[in-house]
Coordinates of C-alpha atoms and ligand atoms in Angstrom, one line a residue:
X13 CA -26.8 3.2 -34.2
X14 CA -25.8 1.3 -31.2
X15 CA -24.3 4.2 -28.9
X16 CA -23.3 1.6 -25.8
X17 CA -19.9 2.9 -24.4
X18 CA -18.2 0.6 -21.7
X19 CA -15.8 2.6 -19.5
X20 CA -12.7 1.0 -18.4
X21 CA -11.1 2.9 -15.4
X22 CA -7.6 2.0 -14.5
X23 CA -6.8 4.7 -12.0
X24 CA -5.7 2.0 -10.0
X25 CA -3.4 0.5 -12.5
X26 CA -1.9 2.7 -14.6
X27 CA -3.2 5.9 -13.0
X28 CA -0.6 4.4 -9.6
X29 CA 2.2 4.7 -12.1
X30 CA 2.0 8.6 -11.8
X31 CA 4.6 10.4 -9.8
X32 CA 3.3 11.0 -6.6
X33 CA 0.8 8.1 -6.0
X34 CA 0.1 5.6 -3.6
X35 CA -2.8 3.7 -2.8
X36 CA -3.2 1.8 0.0
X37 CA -5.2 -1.2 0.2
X38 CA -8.0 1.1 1.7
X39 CA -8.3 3.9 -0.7
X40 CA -8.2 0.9 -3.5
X41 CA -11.2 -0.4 -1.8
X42 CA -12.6 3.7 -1.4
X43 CA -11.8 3.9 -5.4
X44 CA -13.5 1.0 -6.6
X45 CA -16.7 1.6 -4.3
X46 CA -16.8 4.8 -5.5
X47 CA -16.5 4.1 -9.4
X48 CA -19.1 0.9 -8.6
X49 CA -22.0 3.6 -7.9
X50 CA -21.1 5.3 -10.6
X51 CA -21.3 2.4 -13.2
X52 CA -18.1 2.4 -15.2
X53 CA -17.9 -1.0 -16.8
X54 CA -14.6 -2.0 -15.6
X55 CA -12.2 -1.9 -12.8
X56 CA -8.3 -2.7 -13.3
X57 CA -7.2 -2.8 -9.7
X58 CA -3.5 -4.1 -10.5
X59 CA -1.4 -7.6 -10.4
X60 CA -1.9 -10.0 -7.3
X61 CA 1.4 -11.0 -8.4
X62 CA 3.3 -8.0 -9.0
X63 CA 2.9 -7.3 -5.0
X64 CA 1.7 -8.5 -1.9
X65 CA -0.9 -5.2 -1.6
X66 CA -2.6 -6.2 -4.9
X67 CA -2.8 -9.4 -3.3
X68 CA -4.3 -8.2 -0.3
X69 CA -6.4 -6.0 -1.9
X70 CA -7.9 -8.9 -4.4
X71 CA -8.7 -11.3 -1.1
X72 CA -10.3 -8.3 0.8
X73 CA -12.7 -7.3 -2.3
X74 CA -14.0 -10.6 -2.6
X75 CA -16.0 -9.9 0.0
X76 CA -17.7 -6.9 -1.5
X77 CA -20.0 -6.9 -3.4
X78 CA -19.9 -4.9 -6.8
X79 CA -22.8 -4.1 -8.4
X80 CA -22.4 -2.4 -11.5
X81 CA -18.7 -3.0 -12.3
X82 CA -16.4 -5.9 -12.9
X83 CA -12.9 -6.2 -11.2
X84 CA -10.1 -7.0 -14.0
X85 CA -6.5 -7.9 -13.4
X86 CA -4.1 -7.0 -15.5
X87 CA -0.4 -8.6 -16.9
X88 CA 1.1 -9.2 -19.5
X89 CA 1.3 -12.0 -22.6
X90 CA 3.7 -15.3 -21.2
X91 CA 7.6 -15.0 -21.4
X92 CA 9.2 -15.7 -24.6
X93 CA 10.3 -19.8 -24.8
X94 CA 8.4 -21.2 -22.1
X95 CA 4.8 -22.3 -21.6
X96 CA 2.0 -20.7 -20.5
X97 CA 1.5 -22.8 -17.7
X98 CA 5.0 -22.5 -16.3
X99 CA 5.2 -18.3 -16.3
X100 CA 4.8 -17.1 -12.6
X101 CA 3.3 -14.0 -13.8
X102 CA 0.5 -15.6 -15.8
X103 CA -0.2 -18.3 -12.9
X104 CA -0.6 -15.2 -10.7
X105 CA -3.3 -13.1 -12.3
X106 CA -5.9 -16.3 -11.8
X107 CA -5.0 -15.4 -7.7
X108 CA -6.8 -12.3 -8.5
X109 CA -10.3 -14.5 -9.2
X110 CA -11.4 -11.5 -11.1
X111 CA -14.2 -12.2 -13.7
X112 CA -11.9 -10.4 -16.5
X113 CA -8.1 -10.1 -16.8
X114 CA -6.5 -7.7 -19.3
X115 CA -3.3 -9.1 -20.8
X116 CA -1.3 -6.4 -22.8
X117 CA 1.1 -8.1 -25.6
X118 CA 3.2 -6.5 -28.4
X119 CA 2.1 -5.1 -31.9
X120 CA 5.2 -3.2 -32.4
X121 CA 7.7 -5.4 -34.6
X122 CA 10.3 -3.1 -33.1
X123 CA 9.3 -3.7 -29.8
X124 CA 9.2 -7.4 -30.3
X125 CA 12.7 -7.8 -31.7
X126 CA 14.6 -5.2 -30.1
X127 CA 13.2 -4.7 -26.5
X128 CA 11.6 -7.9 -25.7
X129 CA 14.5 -10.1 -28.0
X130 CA 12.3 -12.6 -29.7
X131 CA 11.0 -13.2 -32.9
X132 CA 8.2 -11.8 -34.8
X133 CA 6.8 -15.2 -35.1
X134 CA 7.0 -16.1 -31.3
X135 CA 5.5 -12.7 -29.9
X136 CA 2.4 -14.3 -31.7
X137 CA 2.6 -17.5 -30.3
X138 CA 2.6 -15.6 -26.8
X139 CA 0.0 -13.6 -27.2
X140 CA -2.4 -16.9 -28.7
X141 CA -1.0 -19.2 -25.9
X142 CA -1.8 -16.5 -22.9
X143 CA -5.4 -15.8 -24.4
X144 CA -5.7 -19.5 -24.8
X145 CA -4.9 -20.2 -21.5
X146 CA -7.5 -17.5 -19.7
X147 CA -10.5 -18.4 -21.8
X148 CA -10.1 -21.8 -21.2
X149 CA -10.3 -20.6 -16.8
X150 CA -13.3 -19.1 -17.9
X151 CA -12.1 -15.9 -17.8
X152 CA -13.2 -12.8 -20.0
X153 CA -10.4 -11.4 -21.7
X154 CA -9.6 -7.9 -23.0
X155 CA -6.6 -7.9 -24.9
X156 CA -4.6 -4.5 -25.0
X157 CA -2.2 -4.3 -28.3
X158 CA 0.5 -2.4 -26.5
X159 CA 1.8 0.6 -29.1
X160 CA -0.7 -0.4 -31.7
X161 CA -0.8 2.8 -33.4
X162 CA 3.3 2.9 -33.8
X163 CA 2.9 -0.7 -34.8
X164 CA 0.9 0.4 -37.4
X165 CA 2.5 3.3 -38.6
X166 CA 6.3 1.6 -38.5
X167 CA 4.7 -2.3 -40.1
X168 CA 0.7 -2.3 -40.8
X169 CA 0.3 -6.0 -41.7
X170 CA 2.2 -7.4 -38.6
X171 CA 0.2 -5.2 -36.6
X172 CA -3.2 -6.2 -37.6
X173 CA -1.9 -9.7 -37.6
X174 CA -1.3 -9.6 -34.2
X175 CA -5.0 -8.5 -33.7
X176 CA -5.8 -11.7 -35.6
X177 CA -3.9 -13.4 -33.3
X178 CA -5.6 -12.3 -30.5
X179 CA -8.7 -13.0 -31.9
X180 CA -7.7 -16.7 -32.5
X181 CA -6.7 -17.1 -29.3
X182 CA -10.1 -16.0 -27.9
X183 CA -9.9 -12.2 -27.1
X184 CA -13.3 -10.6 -26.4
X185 CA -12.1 -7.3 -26.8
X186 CA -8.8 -5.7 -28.7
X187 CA -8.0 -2.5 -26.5
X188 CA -5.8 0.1 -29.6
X189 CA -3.1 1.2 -27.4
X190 CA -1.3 4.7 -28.0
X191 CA 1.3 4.0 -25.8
X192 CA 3.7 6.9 -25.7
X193 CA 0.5 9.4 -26.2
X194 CA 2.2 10.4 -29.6
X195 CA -0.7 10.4 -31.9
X196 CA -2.7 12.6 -33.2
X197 CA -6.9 12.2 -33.2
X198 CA -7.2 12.6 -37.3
X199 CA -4.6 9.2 -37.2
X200 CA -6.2 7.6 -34.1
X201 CA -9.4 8.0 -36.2
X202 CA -8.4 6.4 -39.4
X203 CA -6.5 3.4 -37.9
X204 CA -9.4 2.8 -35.2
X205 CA -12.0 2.8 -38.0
X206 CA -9.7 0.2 -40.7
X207 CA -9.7 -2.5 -37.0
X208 CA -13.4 -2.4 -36.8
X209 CA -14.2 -2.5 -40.1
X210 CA -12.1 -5.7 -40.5
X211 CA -12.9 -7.6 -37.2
X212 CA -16.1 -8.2 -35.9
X213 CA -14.7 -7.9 -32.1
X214 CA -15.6 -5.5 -30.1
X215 CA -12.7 -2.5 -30.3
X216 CA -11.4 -0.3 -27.5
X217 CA -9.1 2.2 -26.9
X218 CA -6.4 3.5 -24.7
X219 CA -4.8 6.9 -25.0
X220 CA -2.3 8.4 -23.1
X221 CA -1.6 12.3 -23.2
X222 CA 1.8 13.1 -23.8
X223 CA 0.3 15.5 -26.5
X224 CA -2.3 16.8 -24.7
X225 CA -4.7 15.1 -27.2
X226 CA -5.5 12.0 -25.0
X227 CA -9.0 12.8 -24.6
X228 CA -9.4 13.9 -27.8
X229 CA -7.9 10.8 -29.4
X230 CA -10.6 8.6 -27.5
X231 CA -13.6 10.1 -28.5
X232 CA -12.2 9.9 -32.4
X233 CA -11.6 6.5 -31.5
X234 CA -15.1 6.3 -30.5
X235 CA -16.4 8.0 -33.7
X236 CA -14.6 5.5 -35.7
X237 CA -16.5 3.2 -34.0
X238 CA -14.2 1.8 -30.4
X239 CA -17.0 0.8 -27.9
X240 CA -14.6 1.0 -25.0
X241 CA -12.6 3.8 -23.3
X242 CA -9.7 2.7 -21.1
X243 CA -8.1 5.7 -19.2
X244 CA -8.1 7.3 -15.6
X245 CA -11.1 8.7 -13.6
X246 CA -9.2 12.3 -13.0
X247 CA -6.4 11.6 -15.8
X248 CA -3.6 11.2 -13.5
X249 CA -0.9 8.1 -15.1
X250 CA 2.5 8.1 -16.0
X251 CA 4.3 11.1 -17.7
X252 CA 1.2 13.4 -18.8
X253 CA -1.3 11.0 -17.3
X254 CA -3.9 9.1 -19.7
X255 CA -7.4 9.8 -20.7
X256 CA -9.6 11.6 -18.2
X257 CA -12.7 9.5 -18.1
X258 CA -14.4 11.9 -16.4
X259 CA -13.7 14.5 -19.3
X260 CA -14.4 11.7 -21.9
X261 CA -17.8 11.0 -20.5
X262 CA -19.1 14.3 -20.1
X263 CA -17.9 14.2 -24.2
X264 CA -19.0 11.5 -25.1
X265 CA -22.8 11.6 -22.9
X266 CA -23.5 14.9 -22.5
X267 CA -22.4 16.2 -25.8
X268 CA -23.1 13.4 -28.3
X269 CA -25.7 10.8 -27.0
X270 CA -23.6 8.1 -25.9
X271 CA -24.5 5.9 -23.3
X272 CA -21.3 5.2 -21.1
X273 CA -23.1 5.3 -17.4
X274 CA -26.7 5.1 -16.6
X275 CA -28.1 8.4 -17.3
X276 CA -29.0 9.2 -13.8
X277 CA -25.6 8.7 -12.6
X278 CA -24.2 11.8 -15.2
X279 CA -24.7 14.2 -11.8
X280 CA -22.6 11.8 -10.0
X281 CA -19.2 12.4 -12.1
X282 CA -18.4 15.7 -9.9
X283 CA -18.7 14.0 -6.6
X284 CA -16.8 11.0 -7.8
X285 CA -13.9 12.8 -9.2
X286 CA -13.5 14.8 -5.8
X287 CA -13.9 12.2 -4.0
X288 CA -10.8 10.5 -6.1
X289 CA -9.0 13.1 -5.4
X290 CA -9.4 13.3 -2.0
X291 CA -8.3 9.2 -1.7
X292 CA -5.9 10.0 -4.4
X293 CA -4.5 12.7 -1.9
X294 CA -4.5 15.3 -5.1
X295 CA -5.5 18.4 -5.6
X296 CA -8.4 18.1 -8.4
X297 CA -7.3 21.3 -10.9
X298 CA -10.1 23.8 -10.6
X299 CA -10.0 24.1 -14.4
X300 CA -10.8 20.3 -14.8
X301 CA -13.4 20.1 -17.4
X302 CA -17.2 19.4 -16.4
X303 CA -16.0 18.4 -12.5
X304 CA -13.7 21.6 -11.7
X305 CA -14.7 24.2 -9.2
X306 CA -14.1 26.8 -11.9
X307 CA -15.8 24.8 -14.5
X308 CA -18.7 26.9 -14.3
X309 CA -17.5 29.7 -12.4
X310 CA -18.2 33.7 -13.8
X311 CA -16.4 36.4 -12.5
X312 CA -17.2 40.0 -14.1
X313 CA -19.9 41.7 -14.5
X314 CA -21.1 41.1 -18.2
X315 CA -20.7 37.3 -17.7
X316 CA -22.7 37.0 -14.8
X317 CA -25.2 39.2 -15.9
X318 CA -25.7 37.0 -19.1
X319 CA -25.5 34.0 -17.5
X320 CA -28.6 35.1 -15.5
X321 CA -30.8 36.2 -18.5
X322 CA -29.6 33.2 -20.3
X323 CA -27.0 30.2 -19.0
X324 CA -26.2 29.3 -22.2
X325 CA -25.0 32.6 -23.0
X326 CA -21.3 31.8 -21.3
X327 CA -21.7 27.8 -20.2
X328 CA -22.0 25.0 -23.2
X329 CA -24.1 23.2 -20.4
X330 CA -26.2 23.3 -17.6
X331 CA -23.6 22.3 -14.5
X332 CA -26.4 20.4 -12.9
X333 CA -26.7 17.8 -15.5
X334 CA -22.9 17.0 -13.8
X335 CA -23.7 17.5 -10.5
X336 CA -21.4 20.5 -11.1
X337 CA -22.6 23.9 -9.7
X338 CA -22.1 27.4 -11.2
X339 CA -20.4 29.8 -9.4
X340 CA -20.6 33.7 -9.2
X341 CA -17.2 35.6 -8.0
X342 CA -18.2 38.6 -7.3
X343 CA -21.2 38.1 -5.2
X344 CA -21.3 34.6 -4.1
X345 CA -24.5 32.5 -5.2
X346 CA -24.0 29.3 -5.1
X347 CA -26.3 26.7 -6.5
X348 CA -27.9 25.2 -3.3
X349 CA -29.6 21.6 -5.0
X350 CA -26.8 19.4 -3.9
X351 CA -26.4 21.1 -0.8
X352 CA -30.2 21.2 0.0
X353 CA -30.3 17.0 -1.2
X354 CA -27.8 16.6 1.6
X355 CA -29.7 19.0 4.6
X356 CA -32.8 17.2 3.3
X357 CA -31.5 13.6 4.4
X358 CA -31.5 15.3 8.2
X359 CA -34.4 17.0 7.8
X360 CA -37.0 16.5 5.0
X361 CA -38.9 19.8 5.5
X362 CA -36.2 22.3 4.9
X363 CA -36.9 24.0 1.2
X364 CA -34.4 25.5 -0.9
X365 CA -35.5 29.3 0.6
X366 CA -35.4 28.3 4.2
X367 CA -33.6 30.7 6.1
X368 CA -31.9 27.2 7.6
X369 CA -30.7 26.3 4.2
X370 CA -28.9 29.8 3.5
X371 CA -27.4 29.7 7.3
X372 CA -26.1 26.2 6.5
X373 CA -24.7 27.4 3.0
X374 CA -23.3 30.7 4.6
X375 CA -21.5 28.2 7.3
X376 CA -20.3 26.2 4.4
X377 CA -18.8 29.1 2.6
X378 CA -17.3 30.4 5.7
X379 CA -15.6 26.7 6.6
X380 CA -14.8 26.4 2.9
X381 CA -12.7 29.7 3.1
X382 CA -10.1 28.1 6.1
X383 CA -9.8 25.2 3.7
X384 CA -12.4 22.6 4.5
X385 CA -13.7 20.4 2.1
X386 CA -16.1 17.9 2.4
X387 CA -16.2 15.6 -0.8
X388 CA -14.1 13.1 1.4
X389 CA -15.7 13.9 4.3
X390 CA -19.5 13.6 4.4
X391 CA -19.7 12.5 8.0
X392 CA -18.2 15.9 9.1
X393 CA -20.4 17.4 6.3
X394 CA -23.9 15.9 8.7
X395 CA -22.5 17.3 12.0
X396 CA -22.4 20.6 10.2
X397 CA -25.9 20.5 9.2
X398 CA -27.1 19.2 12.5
X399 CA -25.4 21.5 14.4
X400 CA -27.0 24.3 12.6
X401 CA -30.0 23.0 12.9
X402 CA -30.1 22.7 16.4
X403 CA -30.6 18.5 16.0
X404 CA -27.3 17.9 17.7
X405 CA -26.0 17.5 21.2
X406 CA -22.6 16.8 22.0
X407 CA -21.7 13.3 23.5
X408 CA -18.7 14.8 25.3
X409 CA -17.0 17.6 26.1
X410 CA -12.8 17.4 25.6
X411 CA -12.0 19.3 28.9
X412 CA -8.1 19.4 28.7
X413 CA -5.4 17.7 26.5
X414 CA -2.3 17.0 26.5
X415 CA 0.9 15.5 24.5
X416 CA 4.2 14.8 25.4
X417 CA 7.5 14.0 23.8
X418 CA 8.1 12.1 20.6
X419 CA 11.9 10.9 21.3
X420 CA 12.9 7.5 19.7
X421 CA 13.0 5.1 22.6
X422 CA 15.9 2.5 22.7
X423 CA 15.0 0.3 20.1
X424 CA 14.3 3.2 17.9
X425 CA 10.5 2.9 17.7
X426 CA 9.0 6.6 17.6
X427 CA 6.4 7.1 20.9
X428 CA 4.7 9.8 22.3
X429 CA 2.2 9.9 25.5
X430 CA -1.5 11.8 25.4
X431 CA -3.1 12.8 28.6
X432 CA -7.2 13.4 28.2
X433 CA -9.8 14.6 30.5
X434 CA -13.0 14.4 29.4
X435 CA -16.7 15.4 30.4
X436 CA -19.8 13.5 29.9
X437 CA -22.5 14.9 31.8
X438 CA -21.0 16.6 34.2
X439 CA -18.6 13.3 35.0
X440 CA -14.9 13.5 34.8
X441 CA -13.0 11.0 33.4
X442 CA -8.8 11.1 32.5
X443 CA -7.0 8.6 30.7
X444 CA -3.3 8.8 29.2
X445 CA -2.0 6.6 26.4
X446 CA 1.0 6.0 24.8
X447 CA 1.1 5.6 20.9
X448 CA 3.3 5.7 17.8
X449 CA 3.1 9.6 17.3
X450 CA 0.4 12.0 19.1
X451 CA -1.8 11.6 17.1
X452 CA -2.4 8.1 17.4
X453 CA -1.9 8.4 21.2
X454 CA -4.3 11.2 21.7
X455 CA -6.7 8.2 19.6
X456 CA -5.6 6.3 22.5
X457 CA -6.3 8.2 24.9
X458 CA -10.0 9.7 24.0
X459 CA -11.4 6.0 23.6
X460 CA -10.1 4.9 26.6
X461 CA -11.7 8.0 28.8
X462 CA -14.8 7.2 26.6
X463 CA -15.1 3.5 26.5
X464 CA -16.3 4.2 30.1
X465 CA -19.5 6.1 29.4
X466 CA -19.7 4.7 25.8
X467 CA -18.5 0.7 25.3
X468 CA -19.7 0.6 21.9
X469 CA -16.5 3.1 20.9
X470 CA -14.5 -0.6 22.1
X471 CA -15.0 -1.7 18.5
X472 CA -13.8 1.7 16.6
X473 CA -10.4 2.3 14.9
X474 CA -9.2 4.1 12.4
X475 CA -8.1 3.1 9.1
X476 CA -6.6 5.6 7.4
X477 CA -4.9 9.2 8.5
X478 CA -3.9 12.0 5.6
X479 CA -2.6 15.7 6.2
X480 CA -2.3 18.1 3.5
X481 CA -0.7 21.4 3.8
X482 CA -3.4 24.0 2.4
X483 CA -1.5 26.6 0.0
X484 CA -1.3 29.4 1.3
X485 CA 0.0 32.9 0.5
X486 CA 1.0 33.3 4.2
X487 CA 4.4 31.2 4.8
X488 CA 4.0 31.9 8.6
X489 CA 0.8 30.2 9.4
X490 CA 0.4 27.4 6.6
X491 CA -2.7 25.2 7.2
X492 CA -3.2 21.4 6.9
X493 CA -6.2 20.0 6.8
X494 CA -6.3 16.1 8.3
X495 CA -9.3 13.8 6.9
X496 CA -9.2 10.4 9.0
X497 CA -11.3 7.6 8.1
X498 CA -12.7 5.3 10.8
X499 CA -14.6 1.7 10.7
X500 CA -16.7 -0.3 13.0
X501 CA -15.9 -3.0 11.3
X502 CA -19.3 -2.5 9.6
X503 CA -19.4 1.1 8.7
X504 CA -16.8 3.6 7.1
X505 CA -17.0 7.1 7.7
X506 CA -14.5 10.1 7.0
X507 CA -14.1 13.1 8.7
X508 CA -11.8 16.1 8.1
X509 CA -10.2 19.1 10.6
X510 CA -8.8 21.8 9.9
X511 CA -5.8 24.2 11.4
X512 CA -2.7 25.7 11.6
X513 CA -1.6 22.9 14.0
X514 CA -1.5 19.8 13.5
X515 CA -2.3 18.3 16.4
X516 CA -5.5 20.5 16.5
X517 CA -6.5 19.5 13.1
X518 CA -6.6 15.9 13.7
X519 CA -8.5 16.5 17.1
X520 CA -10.9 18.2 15.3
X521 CA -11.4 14.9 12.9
X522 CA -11.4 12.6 15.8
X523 CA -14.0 14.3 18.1
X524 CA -16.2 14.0 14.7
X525 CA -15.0 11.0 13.9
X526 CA -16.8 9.5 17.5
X527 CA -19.3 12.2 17.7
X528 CA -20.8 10.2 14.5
X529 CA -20.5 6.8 15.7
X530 CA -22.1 7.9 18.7
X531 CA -24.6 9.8 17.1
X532 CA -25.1 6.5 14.5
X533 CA -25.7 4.3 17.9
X534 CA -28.2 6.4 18.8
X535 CA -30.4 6.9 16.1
X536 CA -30.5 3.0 16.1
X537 CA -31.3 2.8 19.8
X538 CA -34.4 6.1 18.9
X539 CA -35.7 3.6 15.8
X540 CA -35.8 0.4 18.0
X541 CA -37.5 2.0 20.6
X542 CA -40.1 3.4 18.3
Ligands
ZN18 ZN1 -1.3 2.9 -20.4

């Protein structure tokens, strides 16, 4: 049996329709490299023509290069009573120049007469036409029947003919939809298996999880014989969010033999889905299945002592085959393999028993507790492991700091003014700057005192700034913890602070933030020389 599964993630589609998320163009970038090294199938990154950031985002990833995945836009079938070529929306998916465009259309008679207004017969005439129109740009086409398994329940025959439609008009995929999330797996199951056993297309599915079954529905859907999953990489979407890919392919890989990334990417799926997170500026629940901090965690003494005589005896898997790691409550033994991968990249002699590896893990545990984390953040993540190696030595020292006022000035623009002084081998420099908020002046301000001793800082910015406020049971002296991402225009590298001030926080990120561009510049200079 063919066992093949492509995944198609649209956390940045229909996972930015959930309350509380916005992407910028940067963390769409972040996203997509992210699920790229991965391997999932497909990318739906949005509408160039719904907004000017999709837009921007679609021009900025042509120039990067994708190796395992392939970038879809997605819109809907053309307006009733006009021609493909003449709707806006159509025209403005082929801006996108994406290799694959997902065009959702309606197999809901319902739908089609009483929300959309047309008739039965000229929903199908839409949904030929706009598949027409993209395979004949070349274009692969998925095409997702929208409510397909209320179609099907409420009118069977116009619902499959809509399928048929789409298939005339050149569909190389028809994506099941369960729209409102209302179905049930034992239905999704039946009425995914009667579609492939009458088409020869390829079938996918599309489940969102207003039951709490979306997961559940696609791997029935899968069972029946789907061989793609559309959902979310961390489940967030509208309402109750969709499928959680991350969930579906630990089911669908681990547990029965599917294929849906290369198999030496399975103990990537923990370090992607925090990483999402992080981008996604969302907590990832520690209860998360396969990719949660507690997904593996024991507390009590009868569970951990059974999980050391025998992991199976309280875990359905080994955590490592997800890059996952178990976790002991009471006395704190963390697995140390992805850890030790990571110290190993600085230096290659440290073993999994060196008393450097437990220091650095200690350290870990110790930053961990005032609310560091370091899946964003893997350049502050290297400092730490230099610095406890004793392979690290400060480019700078921030003597003093200073910043003042943040009163609108008279045309209303927020500014504030940083004073730094700053000591590089035992030679003082100051500088002040004046920026939109502190933060951005203190930026200003360190560069400039730097630039000095260190030109190559001249081409350094930052990209992207994010606070979170750490919960906390003590109201009085809540902590946020600031991850800033910086480019050289080549590199990207994030680094994360943490404090009970603000300010302090996002120094903390900075000085890490240069300390590794710095340290970057010289390790090049040290390899040329050699
Ligand atoms: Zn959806």
């Amino acid at each position: 049996m063919e066992k093949n599964i492509k995944i198609y993630d649209s956390t940045l589609r229909d996972g930015a329709q959930a309350e509380g998320i916005s992407f910028s163009v940067e963390d769409k970038i972040k996203i997509v490299k992210a699920l790229d090294e991965l391997g999932v199938s497909y990318i739906e990154a949005g509408n160039p023509g719904s907004n000017p950031k999709d837009l921007e985002f679609f021009e900025r990833i042509k120039s990067i290069e994708l190796n395992n995945t392939k970038l879809t836009a997605f819109g809907s079938t053309r307006r009733r009573n006009i021609k493909v070529q003449d709707d806006a929306n159509v025209k403005s998916l082929l801006l996108a120049n994406s290799p694959v465009v997902a065009i959702f259309g309606k197999s809901w008679d319902f739908h089609v007469t009483d929300i959309i207004n047309t008739t039965l017969e000229e929903n199908l005439n839409m949904i030929k036409d706009t598949l027409a129109f993209f395979k004949e740009k070349g274009k692969e086409v998925v095409y997702d029947a929208e409510h397909f398994f209320d179609g099907y329940k409420a009118n069977p025959e116009y619902a499959m003919k809509t399928l048929k439609t789409a298939i005339d008009g050149g569909a190389d995929s028809l994506v099941l939809c369960d729209t409102n999330g209302g179905c049930m797996p034992n239905e999704i199951y039946e009425i995914t298996k009667l579609v492939v056993n009458k088409y020869k297309t390829e079938v996918g599915i599309h489940c969102h999880n207003d039951c709490g079954m979306a997961v559940a529905n696609s791997v029935m859907a899968v069972f029946a014989g789907a061989k793609q999953v559309q959902g979310t990489y961390i489940g967030f979407g509208e309402r109750c969010g969709n499928a959680n890919l991350s969930t579906v392919i630990g089911n669908l890989q681990v547990k029965n033999d599917y294929e849906c990334i290369n198999q030496e990417n399975l103990e990537l799926i923990t370090d992607i889905a925090r990483k999402v997170a992080e981008i996604a500026n969302v907590s990832l629940d520690d209860k998360e299945p396969y990719v949660g901090r507690a997904a593996f965690t024991h507390k009590g003494g009868m569970h951990i002592d059974g999980v050391n005589k025998a992991s199976k005896s309280f875990e359905h898997i080994n955590p490592e085959i997800v890059g996952n790691e178990r976790r002991f409550l009471m006395s704190e033994v963390a697995g140390r393999s992805t850890i030790l991968k990571k110290i190993q990249k600085v230096a290659p002699n440290v073993k999994k028993d060196s008393p450097e590896t437990i220091q650095i893990m200690d350290r870990l545990k110790e930053l961990e507790h005032e609310g560091y984390q370091f899946e964003g953040a893997e350049s502050t993540f290297e400092l730490i492991i230099r610095k406890n190696l004793g392979k690290y030595k400060p480019f700078f020292k921030l003597e003093n700091f200073k910043t003042i006022g943040e009163k609108p000035n008279e045309s209303g623009e927020l500014t504030a003014f940083a004073m730094v002084k700053v000591n590089v081998d035992d030679k003082i420099k100051m500088a002040a700057a004046e920026g939109d908020g502190p933060v951005n002046a203190l930026d200003k301000a360190l560069r400039q005192a730097l630039e000095v001793f260190y030109p190559e800082l001249k081409k350094v910015h930052l990209t992207d700034y994010k606070v979170r406020v750490l919960d906390t049971k003590e109201a009085t002296a809540a902590k946020v913890r600031v991850l800033i991402s910086s480019t050289d225009g080549k590199h990207e590298w994030s680094t994360v602070g943490v404090s009970t001030d603000i300010i302090n926080a996002s120094l903390i990120a900075l000085i890490d933030s240069i300390e590794v561009k710095l340290l970057r510049e010289l390790t090049k200079k040290i390899k040329a020389y050699i």
